[in-house]
Amino acid sequence: MSSPSHRAAMLDGRETDAGVGYVVPTSGPYAGWHMVVSNMAGYRSSVQTPAPAPAPAPAPASPFGDLRAGQQFLSEMNWVADRRVSTGWTEANGSKTYRPFDSVSRDAMAAFMYRLAGSPAYTAPKTSPFADVSTGQQFYKEMAWLASKRISTGWTEANGTKTFRPLQPVARDVMAAFIYRLSGSPAYTAPKISAFADVSTGQQFYKEMAWLASKRISTGWTEANGTRTFKSLQSVNRDAMAAFMYRWDH
């Protein structure tokens, strides 16, 4: 590069190939020193291009570790997490789980209803309205609030006391009553013919189940014979409850 002409040739933008010339000794008929020129076109550069950064890991399908992409009611369960209507469980390894196929207990239902209502300011009484619920019990405030709003009045036992039965699973007919009352018990005339083959018009909570269907909060099941059923005495699973709450809110 010290020669001006050599430097100019090396830096000429029209150059496409580079070569190296060197002298080597040979033997045989052509013994002596010979000039060898190597064309370097096509050789890899000594400068290595860094490997591309690995693609970021896909975002998890849910904040709950036991839910998977494509699962029925996934978006609704994620919605209850986002709204903090349900916070699920914290497992020993620190992960959060929703347990979608567990039944909803009455105390948890009280918490759901209270949070759906916006967690209103409320001071629970110092004496529990229910003989089977202590003031220090989980969700006591929410159960007491539910009673104060007459969303659930519990049971009157033979001895005259009121009970809530907090750990009892919630049946689908009772769930319909809870949501109807949470909505303010709106004026509604139930049809004279039930939309559900397994629900009679004289059945307890018929009006509430019919109202729920009219709002498409729960549409029940379509059976093989084409009839619609509500399965009123079946326990409500947590995944289905997420769907009911989402539809009620929307």
XYZ file of C-alpha atoms in Angstrom:
250
model
C 0.000 0.000 0.000
C 3.079 2.285 0.185
C 3.111 2.625 -3.625
C 0.629 5.303 -4.762
C -0.339 3.301 -7.829
C -0.725 0.108 -5.784
C -2.848 1.925 -3.214
C -5.034 3.475 -5.894
C -5.641 0.073 -7.473
C -6.565 -1.518 -4.145
C -9.019 1.252 -3.288
C -10.610 1.467 -6.731
C -14.359 0.928 -6.288
C -14.518 -0.889 -9.611
C -12.422 -3.754 -8.295
C -14.519 -6.882 -7.614
C -11.890 -9.545 -6.909
C -8.707 -9.603 -4.849
C -5.646 -11.742 -5.504
C -2.405 -12.657 -3.791
C 0.885 -13.206 -5.616
C 3.773 -15.120 -4.096
C 6.986 -16.925 -5.241
C 7.507 -20.626 -4.499
C 10.409 -22.989 -5.288
C 9.656 -25.967 -7.570
C 11.589 -29.065 -8.653
C 11.520 -31.393 -11.628
C 11.710 -30.274 -15.235
C 10.703 -26.753 -14.287
C 12.905 -26.436 -11.204
C 13.408 -22.926 -9.971
C 11.357 -20.107 -8.522
C 7.933 -19.436 -9.933
C 5.324 -16.718 -9.349
C 1.904 -18.041 -8.234
C -1.182 -15.813 -8.191
C -4.280 -16.847 -6.161
C -7.660 -15.280 -6.893
C -9.432 -14.761 -3.540
C -12.892 -14.245 -5.036
C -15.516 -16.358 -3.270
C -13.549 -16.880 -0.043
C -15.408 -16.118 3.161
C -14.496 -12.936 4.944
C -12.493 -13.309 8.112
C -15.031 -11.026 9.794
C -17.776 -13.243 11.223
C -21.357 -11.969 11.331
C -22.799 -12.406 14.825
C -25.437 -15.107 15.157
C -28.970 -13.675 15.306
C -30.431 -13.249 18.762
C -32.811 -16.051 19.742
C -36.488 -15.300 19.255
C -38.225 -14.238 22.452
C -40.202 -16.945 24.203
C -43.922 -16.776 23.390
C -46.059 -15.063 25.999
C -47.879 -17.504 28.292
C -51.501 -18.192 27.402
C -52.676 -17.192 30.875
C -51.450 -15.827 34.201
C -52.630 -19.161 35.578
C -50.142 -21.990 35.103
C -52.830 -24.680 34.782
C -54.560 -23.084 31.773
C -53.520 -23.747 28.181
C -53.996 -22.062 24.807
C -57.177 -23.207 23.108
C -58.850 -24.225 26.362
C -62.597 -23.638 26.629
C -63.378 -20.350 28.415
C -59.683 -19.352 28.448
C -60.369 -15.707 27.594
C -63.086 -15.516 30.241
C -60.805 -16.993 32.918
C -58.070 -14.560 31.925
C -60.637 -11.767 32.187
C -61.552 -12.648 35.782
C -57.833 -12.596 36.588
C -57.376 -9.208 34.913
C -60.381 -7.809 36.788
C -59.181 -9.489 39.988
C -62.582 -11.123 40.377
C -60.597 -14.294 41.031
C -56.947 -14.440 42.035
C -56.758 -18.238 42.105
C -54.214 -20.085 44.229
C -50.494 -19.581 44.768
C -48.833 -22.992 44.628
C -45.733 -24.140 46.543
C -43.519 -23.393 43.520
C -44.835 -19.821 43.329
C -47.030 -20.348 40.268
C -50.669 -19.244 40.130
C -53.414 -21.750 39.331
C -57.128 -21.379 38.606
C -58.315 -24.993 39.017
C -60.949 -24.637 36.307
C -62.726 -27.926 36.934
C -63.194 -27.441 40.675
C -66.719 -26.670 41.838
C -67.476 -23.146 43.043
C -68.218 -23.138 46.763
C -70.753 -20.747 48.273
C -68.142 -18.681 50.103
C -66.145 -18.224 46.881
C -69.360 -17.313 45.057
C -69.946 -14.589 47.639
C -66.470 -13.228 46.906
C -67.137 -13.320 43.154
C -70.429 -11.421 43.546
C -68.866 -8.805 45.834
C -65.985 -8.165 43.416
C -68.297 -8.072 40.388
C -70.248 -5.370 42.206
C -67.042 -3.336 42.416
C -66.010 -4.297 45.967
C -68.237 -1.607 47.519
C -67.409 -0.017 50.852
C -68.941 -2.226 53.525
C -68.274 -2.935 57.179
C -69.272 -6.457 58.152
C -71.150 -6.807 61.453
C -69.218 -7.843 64.544
C -71.730 -10.645 65.044
C -72.139 -13.023 62.124
C -75.649 -13.308 60.658
C -74.982 -17.006 60.058
C -74.527 -19.598 62.782
C -72.054 -21.582 60.660
C -69.865 -18.629 59.622
C -67.401 -17.032 62.043
C -66.339 -13.406 61.778
C -62.720 -14.464 61.230
C -63.545 -16.878 58.441
C -62.242 -16.374 54.899
C -64.738 -14.329 52.863
C -66.780 -13.466 55.965
C -67.136 -9.850 54.816
C -68.302 -10.945 51.366
C -70.818 -13.458 52.757
C -72.195 -10.860 55.171
C -72.452 -8.334 52.332
C -74.294 -10.895 50.188
C -76.794 -11.382 52.999
C -77.180 -7.622 53.530
C -78.119 -7.244 49.849
C -80.434 -10.251 50.060
C -78.565 -11.894 47.201
C -78.386 -14.950 49.419
C -80.368 -15.351 52.598
C -79.114 -18.843 53.413
C -81.216 -21.421 55.231
C -83.389 -21.243 58.304
C -82.663 -24.338 60.365
C -85.103 -26.252 62.574
C -83.810 -24.410 65.646
C -84.465 -21.035 64.005
C -80.837 -20.130 63.274
C -79.640 -18.965 59.857
C -76.876 -20.869 58.068
C -74.914 -20.117 54.905
C -73.189 -23.486 54.304
C -70.084 -21.758 52.936
C -68.232 -24.829 51.678
C -71.200 -26.355 49.860
C -70.897 -26.334 46.037
C -73.180 -23.927 44.199
C -75.739 -25.563 41.914
C -76.587 -24.008 38.567
C -80.111 -23.006 39.605
C -78.765 -21.170 42.659
C -76.101 -19.496 40.526
C -78.904 -18.166 38.317
C -80.639 -16.734 41.380
C -77.440 -15.068 42.621
C -76.759 -13.347 39.296
C -80.395 -12.275 38.884
C -80.375 -10.676 42.335
C -76.947 -9.104 41.768
C -78.530 -7.433 38.728
C -81.142 -5.858 40.986
C -83.904 -8.436 40.408
C -85.071 -6.723 37.191
C -88.697 -6.878 36.089
C -89.098 -10.007 34.024
C -91.954 -12.319 33.111
C -90.782 -15.867 32.544
C -92.291 -17.688 29.550
C -95.206 -20.023 30.158
C -93.316 -22.781 28.370
C -89.837 -23.536 29.647
C -86.969 -23.193 27.188
C -85.280 -26.134 28.918
C -86.595 -29.682 28.713
C -85.330 -30.477 32.221
C -86.724 -27.359 33.933
C -90.419 -27.056 34.738
C -92.201 -23.724 35.029
C -93.093 -24.465 38.647
C -89.546 -25.329 39.660
C -87.661 -23.272 42.262
C -85.672 -20.503 40.549
C -87.419 -21.129 37.214
C -87.828 -17.386 36.645
C -84.157 -16.746 37.370
C -82.980 -19.566 35.084
C -85.261 -18.348 32.288
C -83.967 -14.783 32.762
C -80.363 -16.030 32.610
C -81.128 -17.775 29.316
C -82.906 -14.688 27.934
C -79.735 -12.668 28.572
C -77.619 -15.463 27.050
C -75.545 -15.631 30.209
C -76.129 -19.372 30.133
C -77.535 -21.165 27.129
C -77.351 -24.661 28.601
C -76.728 -27.765 26.514
C -78.149 -29.039 23.230
C -78.884 -32.728 23.632
C -78.684 -35.423 20.949
C -82.446 -35.194 20.381
C -82.212 -31.429 19.800
C -83.746 -30.334 23.101
C -82.126 -27.772 25.391
C -81.266 -28.634 28.994
C -80.033 -26.509 31.898
C -78.937 -29.242 34.359
C -80.121 -27.097 37.208
C -78.853 -29.241 40.087
C -75.375 -29.739 38.632
C -72.548 -27.960 40.454
C -71.002 -24.950 38.738
C -67.354 -25.401 37.738
C -64.940 -22.508 38.023
C -64.319 -22.301 34.263
C -68.044 -22.056 33.516
C -68.489 -19.514 36.322
C -65.861 -17.313 34.673
C -67.922 -17.439 31.468
C -71.152 -16.547 33.318
C -69.527 -13.547 35.013
C -67.917 -12.340 31.788
C -71.220 -12.505 29.898
C -73.045 -10.756 32.734
C -70.508 -7.918 32.661
C -70.591 -7.613 28.880
